[in-house]
GROMACS .gro file of N, CA and C in nm:
model
  453
    1MET      N    1  -1.319  -1.990 -11.310
    1MET     CA    2  -1.330  -2.081 -11.423
    1MET      C    3  -1.343  -2.224 -11.372
    2ALA      N    4  -1.433  -2.299 -11.436
    2ALA     CA    5  -1.457  -2.438 -11.396
    2ALA      C    6  -1.337  -2.524 -11.437
    3GLU      N    7  -1.318  -2.630 -11.363
    3GLU     CA    8  -1.206  -2.720 -11.390
    3GLU      C    9  -1.255  -2.864 -11.391
    4SER      N   10  -1.193  -2.945 -11.473
    4SER     CA   11  -1.233  -3.085 -11.483
    4SER      C   12  -1.173  -3.166 -11.370
    5VAL      N   13  -1.231  -3.283 -11.347
    5VAL     CA   14  -1.176  -3.376 -11.249
    5VAL      C   15  -1.033  -3.410 -11.289
    6ARG      N   16  -1.012  -3.435 -11.418
    6ARG     CA   17  -0.879  -3.466 -11.469
    6ARG      C   18  -0.780  -3.354 -11.437
    7GLY      N   19  -0.824  -3.230 -11.451
    7GLY     CA   20  -0.738  -3.116 -11.424
    7GLY      C   21  -0.696  -3.106 -11.278
    8ILE      N   22  -0.779  -3.157 -11.189
    8ILE     CA   23  -0.747  -3.157 -11.047
    8ILE      C   24  -0.662  -3.279 -11.011
    9VAL      N   25  -0.701  -3.396 -11.062
    9VAL     CA   26  -0.637  -3.522 -11.024
    9VAL      C   27  -0.497  -3.537 -11.084
   10THR      N   28  -0.480  -3.502 -11.209
   10THR     CA   29  -0.353  -3.527 -11.278
   10THR      C   30  -0.233  -3.470 -11.204
   11PRO      N   31  -0.233  -3.342 -11.166
   11PRO     CA   32  -0.114  -3.293 -11.094
   11PRO      C   33  -0.091  -3.362 -10.960
   12LEU      N   34  -0.199  -3.402 -10.893
   12LEU     CA   35  -0.184  -3.474 -10.766
   12LEU      C   36  -0.115  -3.608 -10.788
   13ILE      N   37  -0.157  -3.680 -10.890
   13ILE     CA   38  -0.098  -3.810 -10.919
   13ILE      C   39   0.046  -3.794 -10.966
   14VAL      N   40   0.070  -3.699 -11.055
   14VAL     CA   41   0.205  -3.676 -11.106
   14VAL      C   42   0.302  -3.646 -10.992
   15GLU      N   43   0.259  -3.566 -10.897
   15GLU     CA   44   0.348  -3.528 -10.787
   15GLU      C   45   0.360  -3.637 -10.681
   16HIS      N   46   0.250  -3.700 -10.647
   16HIS     CA   47   0.250  -3.789 -10.529
   16HIS      C   48   0.252  -3.938 -10.562
   17VAL      N   49   0.209  -3.976 -10.680
   17VAL     CA   50   0.207  -4.117 -10.719
   17VAL      C   51   0.255  -4.127 -10.865
   18PRO      N   52   0.376  -4.080 -10.892
   18PRO     CA   53   0.421  -4.068 -11.031
   18PRO      C   54   0.424  -4.200 -11.108
   19HIS      N   55   0.438  -4.311 -11.038
   19HIS     CA   56   0.440  -4.440 -11.108
   19HIS      C   57   0.304  -4.476 -11.167
   20GLU      N   58   0.198  -4.402 -11.133
   20GLU     CA   59   0.066  -4.426 -11.189
   20GLU      C   60   0.030  -4.324 -11.298
   21ARG      N   61   0.122  -4.237 -11.331
   21ARG     CA   62   0.097  -4.135 -11.434
   21ARG      C   63   0.058  -4.199 -11.568
   22GLU      N   64   0.121  -4.309 -11.600
   22GLU     CA   65   0.093  -4.377 -11.727
   22GLU      C   66  -0.054  -4.420 -11.735
   23LEU      N   67  -0.113  -4.456 -11.623
   23LEU     CA   68  -0.254  -4.494 -11.622
   23LEU      C   69  -0.339  -4.379 -11.674
   24LEU      N   70  -0.317  -4.259 -11.622
   24LEU     CA   71  -0.394  -4.143 -11.668
   24LEU      C   72  -0.368  -4.114 -11.815
   25GLU      N   73  -0.245  -4.132 -11.857
   25GLU     CA   74  -0.212  -4.109 -11.998
   25GLU      C   75  -0.287  -4.209 -12.087
   26ASN      N   76  -0.299  -4.334 -12.043
   26ASN     CA   77  -0.371  -4.435 -12.119
   26ASN      C   78  -0.520  -4.407 -12.126
   27LEU      N   79  -0.571  -4.330 -12.031
   27LEU     CA   80  -0.713  -4.298 -12.028
   27LEU      C   81  -0.746  -4.167 -12.102
   28GLN      N   82  -0.646  -4.107 -12.162
   28GLN     CA   83  -0.661  -3.979 -12.231
   28GLN      C   84  -0.779  -3.975 -12.329
   29PRO      N   85  -0.806  -4.084 -12.404
   29PRO     CA   86  -0.918  -4.079 -12.499
   29PRO      C   87  -1.056  -4.062 -12.433
   30LEU      N   88  -1.068  -4.098 -12.306
   30LEU     CA   89  -1.196  -4.089 -12.237
   30LEU      C   90  -1.217  -3.950 -12.177
   31ASP      N   91  -1.344  -3.909 -12.168
   31ASP     CA   92  -1.374  -3.787 -12.094
   31ASP      C   93  -1.381  -3.822 -11.945
   32ASP      N   94  -1.400  -3.722 -11.861
   32ASP     CA   95  -1.401  -3.745 -11.717
   32ASP      C   96  -1.509  -3.844 -11.674
   33ASP      N   97  -1.628  -3.832 -11.733
   33ASP     CA   98  -1.735  -3.926 -11.697
   33ASP      C   99  -1.699  -4.069 -11.738
   34GLY      N  100  -1.634  -4.084 -11.851
   34GLY     CA  101  -1.593  -4.216 -11.896
   34GLY      C  102  -1.492  -4.280 -11.802
   35ILE      N  103  -1.399  -4.199 -11.754
   35ILE     CA  104  -1.299  -4.249 -11.658
   35ILE      C  105  -1.367  -4.288 -11.527
   36THR      N  106  -1.461  -4.204 -11.483
   36THR     CA  107  -1.534  -4.236 -11.360
   36THR      C  108  -1.609  -4.367 -11.375
   37ARG      N  109  -1.675  -4.386 -11.488
   37ARG     CA  110  -1.747  -4.512 -11.510
   37ARG      C  111  -1.650  -4.629 -11.512
   38LEU      N  112  -1.535  -4.612 -11.573
   38LEU     CA  113  -1.435  -4.719 -11.578
   38LEU      C  114  -1.387  -4.756 -11.438
   39PHE      N  115  -1.363  -4.655 -11.354
   39PHE     CA  116  -1.315  -4.681 -11.219
   39PHE      C  117  -1.424  -4.737 -11.128
   40THR      N  118  -1.549  -4.711 -11.160
   40THR     CA  119  -1.658  -4.766 -11.079
   40THR      C  120  -1.707  -4.899 -11.133
   41ARG      N  121  -1.659  -4.937 -11.252
   41ARG     CA  122  -1.695  -5.065 -11.313
   41ARG      C  123  -1.570  -5.127 -11.373
   42PRO      N  124  -1.475  -5.170 -11.290
   42PRO     CA  125  -1.347  -5.217 -11.341
   42PRO      C  126  -1.351  -5.350 -11.414
   43ASP      N  127  -1.469  -5.408 -11.427
   43ASP     CA  128  -1.479  -5.531 -11.504
   43ASP      C  129  -1.460  -5.503 -11.653
   44ARG      N  130  -1.465  -5.377 -11.690
   44ARG     CA  131  -1.445  -5.338 -11.829
   44ARG      C  132  -1.300  -5.295 -11.845
   45ASP      N  133  -1.214  -5.391 -11.873
   45ASP     CA  134  -1.071  -5.367 -11.870
   45ASP      C  135  -1.006  -5.344 -12.006
   46GLU      N  136  -1.086  -5.327 -12.111
   46GLU     CA  137  -1.026  -5.317 -12.243
   46GLU      C  138  -0.934  -5.195 -12.258
   47LEU      N  139  -0.966  -5.083 -12.197
   47LEU     CA  140  -0.879  -4.966 -12.209
   47LEU      C  141  -0.759  -4.972 -12.115
   48LEU      N  142  -0.777  -5.037 -12.003
   48LEU     CA  143  -0.669  -5.042 -11.906
   48LEU      C  144  -0.561  -5.141 -11.947
   49GLY      N  145  -0.600  -5.249 -12.010
   49GLY     CA  146  -0.503  -5.351 -12.047
   49GLY      C  147  -0.476  -5.449 -11.934
   50PHE      N  148  -0.551  -5.439 -11.827
   50PHE     CA  149  -0.542  -5.532 -11.716
   50PHE      C  150  -0.676  -5.535 -11.647
   51GLY      N  151  -0.691  -5.622 -11.549
   51GLY     CA  152  -0.822  -5.645 -11.492
   51GLY      C  153  -0.844  -5.589 -11.353
   52VAL      N  154  -0.952  -5.635 -11.294
   52VAL     CA  155  -0.998  -5.587 -11.165
   52VAL      C  156  -0.893  -5.603 -11.056
   53ALA      N  157  -0.827  -5.714 -11.051
   53ALA     CA  158  -0.730  -5.739 -10.944
   53ALA      C  159  -0.622  -5.632 -10.942
   54GLU      N  160  -0.578  -5.590 -11.058
   54GLU     CA  161  -0.474  -5.486 -11.063
   54GLU      C  162  -0.529  -5.349 -11.029
   55VAL      N  163  -0.652  -5.318 -11.069
   55VAL     CA  164  -0.711  -5.187 -11.040
   55VAL      C  165  -0.727  -5.167 -10.890
   56VAL      N  166  -0.764  -5.272 -10.819
   56VAL     CA  167  -0.787  -5.262 -10.676
   56VAL      C  168  -0.662  -5.213 -10.603
   57GLY      N  169  -0.544  -5.241 -10.653
   57GLY     CA  170  -0.421  -5.198 -10.589
   57GLY      C  171  -0.376  -5.059 -10.626
   58LEU      N  172  -0.444  -4.993 -10.717
   58LEU     CA  173  -0.403  -4.861 -10.762
   58LEU      C  174  -0.459  -4.750 -10.673
   59ILE      N  175  -0.387  -4.642 -10.666
   59ILE     CA  176  -0.427  -4.527 -10.584
   59ILE      C  177  -0.504  -4.425 -10.668
   60THR      N  178  -0.473  -4.416 -10.796
   60THR     CA  179  -0.540  -4.318 -10.883
   60THR      C  180  -0.692  -4.328 -10.878
   61PRO      N  181  -0.751  -4.448 -10.885
   61PRO     CA  182  -0.898  -4.454 -10.878
   61PRO      C  183  -0.955  -4.396 -10.749
   62VAL      N  184  -0.887  -4.415 -10.638
   62VAL     CA  185  -0.934  -4.361 -10.510
   62VAL      C  186  -0.935  -4.209 -10.516
   63VAL      N  187  -0.824  -4.150 -10.560
   63VAL     CA  188  -0.815  -4.004 -10.568
   63VAL      C  189  -0.918  -3.952 -10.668
   64TRP      N  190  -0.929  -4.019 -10.782
   64TRP     CA  191  -1.025  -3.977 -10.885
   64TRP      C  192  -1.167  -3.975 -10.829
   65LEU      N  193  -1.207  -4.084 -10.762
   65LEU     CA  194  -1.344  -4.093 -10.713
   65LEU      C  195  -1.373  -3.994 -10.601
   66VAL      N  196  -1.276  -3.967 -10.516
   66VAL     CA  197  -1.293  -3.867 -10.411
   66VAL      C  198  -1.313  -3.729 -10.474
   67VAL      N  199  -1.225  -3.692 -10.565
   67VAL     CA  200  -1.234  -3.561 -10.630
   67VAL      C  201  -1.363  -3.552 -10.712
   68ASN      N  202  -1.395  -3.658 -10.786
   68ASN     CA  203  -1.516  -3.658 -10.868
   68ASN      C  204  -1.640  -3.631 -10.784
   69GLU      N  205  -1.647  -3.694 -10.669
   69GLU     CA  206  -1.764  -3.675 -10.583
   69GLU      C  207  -1.783  -3.528 -10.547
   70PHE      N  208  -1.675  -3.462 -10.513
   70PHE     CA  209  -1.686  -3.323 -10.471
   70PHE      C  210  -1.707  -3.227 -10.588
   71VAL      N  211  -1.649  -3.253 -10.702
   71VAL     CA  212  -1.668  -3.159 -10.812
   71VAL      C  213  -1.802  -3.178 -10.882
   72THR      N  214  -1.856  -3.299 -10.879
   72THR     CA  215  -1.984  -3.320 -10.946
   72THR      C  216  -2.103  -3.302 -10.853
   73ARG      N  217  -2.084  -3.325 -10.727
   73ARG     CA  218  -2.196  -3.316 -10.633
   73ARG      C  219  -2.182  -3.202 -10.534
   74GLY      N  220  -2.064  -3.146 -10.522
   74GLY     CA  221  -2.042  -3.034 -10.433
   74GLY      C  222  -2.002  -3.078 -10.294
   75ALA      N  223  -1.937  -2.989 -10.225
   75ALA     CA  224  -1.889  -3.019 -10.091
   75ALA      C  225  -2.002  -3.031  -9.991
   76GLY      N  226  -2.123  -2.993 -10.030
   76GLY     CA  227  -2.237  -3.003  -9.940
   76GLY      C  228  -2.284  -3.145  -9.919
   77VAL      N  229  -2.230  -3.239  -9.996
   77VAL     CA  230  -2.268  -3.379  -9.981
   77VAL      C  231  -2.228  -3.426  -9.841
   78ALA      N  232  -2.317  -3.496  -9.776
   78ALA     CA  233  -2.284  -3.546  -9.642
   78ALA      C  234  -2.169  -3.644  -9.652
   79ALA      N  235  -2.070  -3.626  -9.568
   79ALA     CA  236  -1.950  -3.710  -9.572
   79ALA      C  237  -1.984  -3.857  -9.554
   80ASP      N  238  -2.079  -3.889  -9.467
   80ASP     CA  239  -2.113  -4.029  -9.444
   80ASP      C  240  -2.165  -4.095  -9.570
   81GLY      N  241  -2.256  -4.030  -9.640
   81GLY     CA  242  -2.310  -4.088  -9.762
   81GLY      C  243  -2.204  -4.102  -9.870
   82PHE      N  244  -2.122  -4.001  -9.881
   82PHE     CA  245  -2.015  -4.002  -9.980
   82PHE      C  246  -1.919  -4.117  -9.954
   83PHE      N  247  -1.873  -4.129  -9.832
   83PHE     CA  248  -1.774  -4.231  -9.803
   83PHE      C  249  -1.834  -4.371  -9.799
   84ALA      N  250  -1.963  -4.382  -9.777
   84ALA     CA  251  -2.026  -4.513  -9.787
   84ALA      C  252  -2.017  -4.561  -9.931
   85ARG      N  253  -2.037  -4.470 -10.026
   85ARG     CA  254  -2.027  -4.508 -10.168
   85ARG      C  255  -1.883  -4.541 -10.204
   86ILE      N  256  -1.788  -4.462 -10.155
   86ILE     CA  257  -1.647  -4.489 -10.186
   86ILE      C  258  -1.604  -4.619 -10.119
   87ARG      N  259  -1.646  -4.641  -9.993
   87ARG     CA  260  -1.611  -4.764  -9.922
   87ARG      C  261  -1.660  -4.887  -9.995
   88ALA      N  262  -1.771  -4.873 -10.066
   88ALA     CA  263  -1.823  -4.987 -10.141
   88ALA      C  264  -1.727  -5.027 -10.251
   89GLY      N  265  -1.625  -4.946 -10.269
   89GLY     CA  266  -1.523  -4.979 -10.368
   89GLY      C  267  -1.571  -4.950 -10.508
   90PHE      N  268  -1.552  -5.043 -10.593
   90PHE     CA  269  -1.588  -5.025 -10.732
   90PHE      C  270  -1.730  -5.076 -10.751
   91SER      N  271  -1.826  -4.988 -10.719
   91SER     CA  272  -1.966  -5.026 -10.725
   91SER      C  273  -2.011  -5.044 -10.869
   92ARG      N  274  -2.128  -5.096 -10.887
   92ARG     CA  275  -2.183  -5.117 -11.022
   92ARG      C  276  -2.260  -4.994 -11.070
   93THR      N  277  -2.281  -4.894 -10.984
   93THR     CA  278  -2.355  -4.776 -11.024
   93THR      C  279  -2.260  -4.658 -11.032
   94PRO      N  280  -2.222  -4.617 -11.153
   94PRO     CA  281  -2.128  -4.507 -11.166
   94PRO      C  282  -2.189  -4.375 -11.126
   95ALA      N  283  -2.106  -4.288 -11.072
   95ALA     CA  284  -2.150  -4.153 -11.041
   95ALA      C  285  -2.174  -4.081 -11.173
   96ARG      N  286  -2.277  -4.002 -11.177
   96ARG     CA  287  -2.309  -3.929 -11.299
   96ARG      C  288  -2.284  -3.780 -11.275
   97GLY      N  289  -2.244  -3.713 -11.378
   97GLY     CA  290  -2.221  -3.570 -11.367
   97GLY      C  291  -2.152  -3.522 -11.492
   98THR      N  292  -2.118  -3.396 -11.493
   98THR     CA  293  -2.054  -3.340 -11.610
   98THR      C  294  -1.904  -3.357 -11.605
   99GLY      N  295  -1.850  -3.391 -11.488
   99GLY     CA  296  -1.706  -3.403 -11.475
   99GLY      C  297  -1.638  -3.269 -11.464
  100VAL      N  298  -1.717  -3.163 -11.455
  100VAL     CA  299  -1.660  -3.028 -11.448
  100VAL      C  300  -1.702  -2.964 -11.318
  101ALA      N  301  -1.607  -2.903 -11.251
  101ALA     CA  302  -1.635  -2.835 -11.126
  101ALA      C  303  -1.697  -2.700 -11.158
  102ALA      N  304  -1.823  -2.683 -11.125
  102ALA     CA  305  -1.888  -2.555 -11.150
  102ALA      C  306  -1.858  -2.459 -11.036
  103ASP      N  307  -1.892  -2.499 -10.916
  103ASP     CA  308  -1.870  -2.414 -10.800
  103ASP      C  309  -1.829  -2.499 -10.681
  104LEU      N  310  -1.700  -2.519 -10.663
  104LEU     CA  311  -1.655  -2.590 -10.544
  104LEU      C  312  -1.666  -2.494 -10.428
  105VAL      N  313  -1.730  -2.538 -10.324
  105VAL     CA  314  -1.740  -2.455 -10.205
  105VAL      C  315  -1.642  -2.509 -10.102
  106PRO      N  316  -1.600  -2.427 -10.008
  106PRO     CA  317  -1.502  -2.473  -9.910
  106PRO      C  318  -1.551  -2.596  -9.834
  107LEU      N  319  -1.458  -2.684  -9.808
  107LEU     CA  320  -1.489  -2.803  -9.730
  107LEU      C  321  -1.500  -2.766  -9.583
  108THR      N  322  -1.595  -2.827  -9.514
  108THR     CA  323  -1.602  -2.808  -9.370
  108THR      C  324  -1.485  -2.884  -9.307
  109ALA      N  325  -1.458  -2.856  -9.182
  109ALA     CA  326  -1.351  -2.927  -9.112
  109ALA      C  327  -1.380  -3.078  -9.110
  110GLU      N  328  -1.506  -3.115  -9.093
  110GLU     CA  329  -1.544  -3.256  -9.092
  110GLU      C  330  -1.519  -3.320  -9.228
  111GLN      N  331  -1.553  -3.248  -9.335
  111GLN     CA  332  -1.530  -3.301  -9.470
  111GLN      C  333  -1.381  -3.312  -9.500
  112GLN      N  334  -1.304  -3.212  -9.457
  112GLN     CA  335  -1.159  -3.217  -9.477
  112GLN      C  336  -1.101  -3.341  -9.409
  113LYS      N  337  -1.143  -3.364  -9.286
  113LYS     CA  338  -1.095  -3.480  -9.212
  113LYS      C  339  -1.136  -3.610  -9.280
  114ALA      N  340  -1.261  -3.616  -9.327
  114ALA     CA  341  -1.311  -3.737  -9.392
  114ALA      C  342  -1.236  -3.764  -9.523
  115VAL      N  343  -1.212  -3.659  -9.602
  115VAL     CA  344  -1.138  -3.675  -9.728
  115VAL      C  345  -0.997  -3.723  -9.698
  116TYR      N  346  -0.931  -3.656  -9.604
  116TYR     CA  347  -0.794  -3.693  -9.569
  116TYR      C  348  -0.787  -3.839  -9.524
  117GLU      N  349  -0.873  -3.877  -9.430
  117GLU     CA  350  -0.869  -4.012  -9.376
  117GLU      C  351  -0.896  -4.117  -9.483
  118ARG      N  352  -0.986  -4.086  -9.574
  118ARG     CA  353  -1.018  -4.183  -9.679
  118ARG      C  354  -0.901  -4.200  -9.775
  119VAL      N  355  -0.846  -4.089  -9.822
  119VAL     CA  356  -0.734  -4.098  -9.917
  119VAL      C  357  -0.614  -4.161  -9.848
  120TYR      N  358  -0.582  -4.115  -9.729
  120TYR     CA  359  -0.467  -4.169  -9.655
  120TYR      C  360  -0.484  -4.318  -9.630
  121GLY      N  361  -0.600  -4.357  -9.579
  121GLY     CA  362  -0.624  -4.498  -9.546
  121GLY      C  363  -0.618  -4.588  -9.668
  122GLU      N  364  -0.683  -4.546  -9.775
  122GLU     CA  365  -0.683  -4.628  -9.896
  122GLU      C  366  -0.544  -4.634  -9.959
  123ALA      N  367  -0.471  -4.523  -9.956
  123ALA     CA  368  -0.335  -4.523 -10.011
  123ALA      C  369  -0.245  -4.618  -9.933
  124CYS      N  370  -0.257  -4.618  -9.801
  124CYS     CA  371  -0.179  -4.711  -9.719
  124CYS      C  372  -0.217  -4.856  -9.751
  125LEU      N  373  -0.347  -4.883  -9.761
  125LEU     CA  374  -0.393  -5.018  -9.793
  125LEU      C  375  -0.341  -5.065  -9.928
  126ARG      N  376  -0.319  -4.972 -10.019
  126ARG     CA  377  -0.274  -5.006 -10.153
  126ARG      C  378  -0.122  -5.006 -10.165
  127GLY      N  379  -0.053  -4.994 -10.051
  127GLY     CA  380   0.092  -5.011 -10.050
  127GLY      C  381   0.175  -4.885 -10.058
  128LEU      N  382   0.112  -4.768 -10.056
  128LEU     CA  383   0.191  -4.645 -10.056
  128LEU      C  384   0.252  -4.627  -9.917
  129GLU      N  385   0.377  -4.587  -9.912
  129GLU     CA  386   0.445  -4.564  -9.785
  129GLU      C  387   0.365  -4.464  -9.702
  130GLU      N  388   0.363  -4.485  -9.571
  130GLU     CA  389   0.280  -4.405  -9.483
  130GLU      C  390   0.302  -4.255  -9.498
  131SER      N  391   0.427  -4.212  -9.503
  131SER     CA  392   0.454  -4.068  -9.516
  131SER      C  393   0.405  -4.015  -9.651
  132ALA      N  394   0.418  -4.095  -9.756
  132ALA     CA  395   0.370  -4.054  -9.888
  132ALA      C  396   0.217  -4.049  -9.890
  133ALA      N  397   0.153  -4.144  -9.823
  133ALA     CA  398   0.007  -4.146  -9.815
  133ALA      C  399  -0.043  -4.023  -9.739
  134LYS      N  400   0.029  -3.986  -9.634
  134LYS     CA  401  -0.008  -3.868  -9.557
  134LYS      C  402   0.002  -3.743  -9.645
  135ARG      N  403   0.111  -3.730  -9.719
  135ARG     CA  404   0.128  -3.613  -9.807
  135ARG      C  405   0.019  -3.610  -9.915
  136LEU      N  406  -0.015  -3.727  -9.969
  136LEU     CA  407  -0.119  -3.732 -10.071
  136LEU      C  408  -0.253  -3.690 -10.013
  137GLY      N  409  -0.289  -3.742  -9.897
  137GLY     CA  410  -0.415  -3.703  -9.832
  137GLY      C  411  -0.422  -3.554  -9.807
  138GLU      N  412  -0.312  -3.499  -9.757
  138GLU     CA  413  -0.308  -3.355  -9.732
  138GLU      C  414  -0.318  -3.275  -9.862
  139ALA      N  415  -0.255  -3.324  -9.968
  139ALA     CA  416  -0.257  -3.254 -10.096
  139ALA      C  417  -0.397  -3.255 -10.157
  140VAL      N  418  -0.468  -3.367 -10.145
  140VAL     CA  419  -0.604  -3.373 -10.199
  140VAL      C  420  -0.694  -3.275 -10.124
  141VAL      N  421  -0.685  -3.273  -9.993
  141VAL     CA  422  -0.765  -3.179  -9.914
  141VAL      C  423  -0.730  -3.036  -9.951
  142ALA      N  424  -0.602  -3.006  -9.959
  142ALA     CA  425  -0.560  -2.870  -9.993
  142ALA      C  426  -0.610  -2.830 -10.131
  143ARG      N  427  -0.602  -2.922 -10.227
  143ARG     CA  428  -0.645  -2.889 -10.363
  143ARG      C  429  -0.795  -2.867 -10.370
  144LEU      N  430  -0.873  -2.948 -10.301
  144LEU     CA  431  -1.018  -2.929 -10.299
  144LEU      C  432  -1.055  -2.800 -10.228
  145ALA      N  433  -0.978  -2.763 -10.128
  145ALA     CA  434  -1.003  -2.639 -10.055
  145ALA      C  435  -0.976  -2.515 -10.139
  146MET      N  436  -0.894  -2.529 -10.243
  146MET     CA  437  -0.861  -2.415 -10.328
  146MET      C  438  -0.974  -2.371 -10.418
  147GLY      N  439  -1.070  -2.457 -10.443
  147GLY     CA  440  -1.178  -2.424 -10.533
  147GLY      C  441  -1.143  -2.460 -10.677
  148PRO      N  442  -1.235  -2.432 -10.768
  148PRO     CA  443  -1.217  -2.477 -10.906
  148PRO      C  444  -1.102  -2.413 -10.980
  149SER      N  445  -1.059  -2.295 -10.942
  149SER     CA  446  -0.951  -2.231 -11.015
  149SER      C  447  -0.816  -2.279 -10.968
  150GLY      N  448  -0.811  -2.349 -10.854
  150GLY     CA  449  -0.684  -2.396 -10.801
  150GLY      C  450  -0.604  -2.288 -10.732
  151GLN      N  451  -0.670  -2.177 -10.702
  151GLN     CA  452  -0.598  -2.066 -10.638
  151GLN      C  453  -0.654  -2.037 -10.502
   0.00000   0.00000   0.00000
C-alpha cells in the first residue's frame, strides 16, 4: 500500500524532534504537495505564523524534503543531483509529485550514506544534539529502506 510523505515523516519527527510536532499539526490543512511547496518557498509564511529566518533553523523541512524526494522521484535518483537540490536550501522551484509513495525501492549503500549524512549534517547545523542528529539520520535511512508499507 502506498504511503504519503506525511505518513513517513510524522512518526520520525514525533520520535526524534518532538518539539517540532506542532509545526506538522499546523500544516494539517495542506496536502503533501502543499507542504513541500511551503518548505521550498518559505517566503510564504502565512500558514506557519513566522518567517524564513525561523524556518531555516527547523529540522522538519530537511526531513520532509529528503523523504519527499525519494517517495516522489524514487530511490533511483542520483544522490548527487538530489543533494544538490537539497543543498540549495529553500529553492524557488518546488518539487512536484503526488506526495504518495507508489513504489519505494531499496536504497543503495551510497544512497543510504548520502541520506544519513545530509540529515545528520543539517540536523547538527540546526542545533540538534549530535547523538540525537545521528539517531534521526539513522531513523530516516531505516524508514526509507522499509518501503512504502513501513514493514
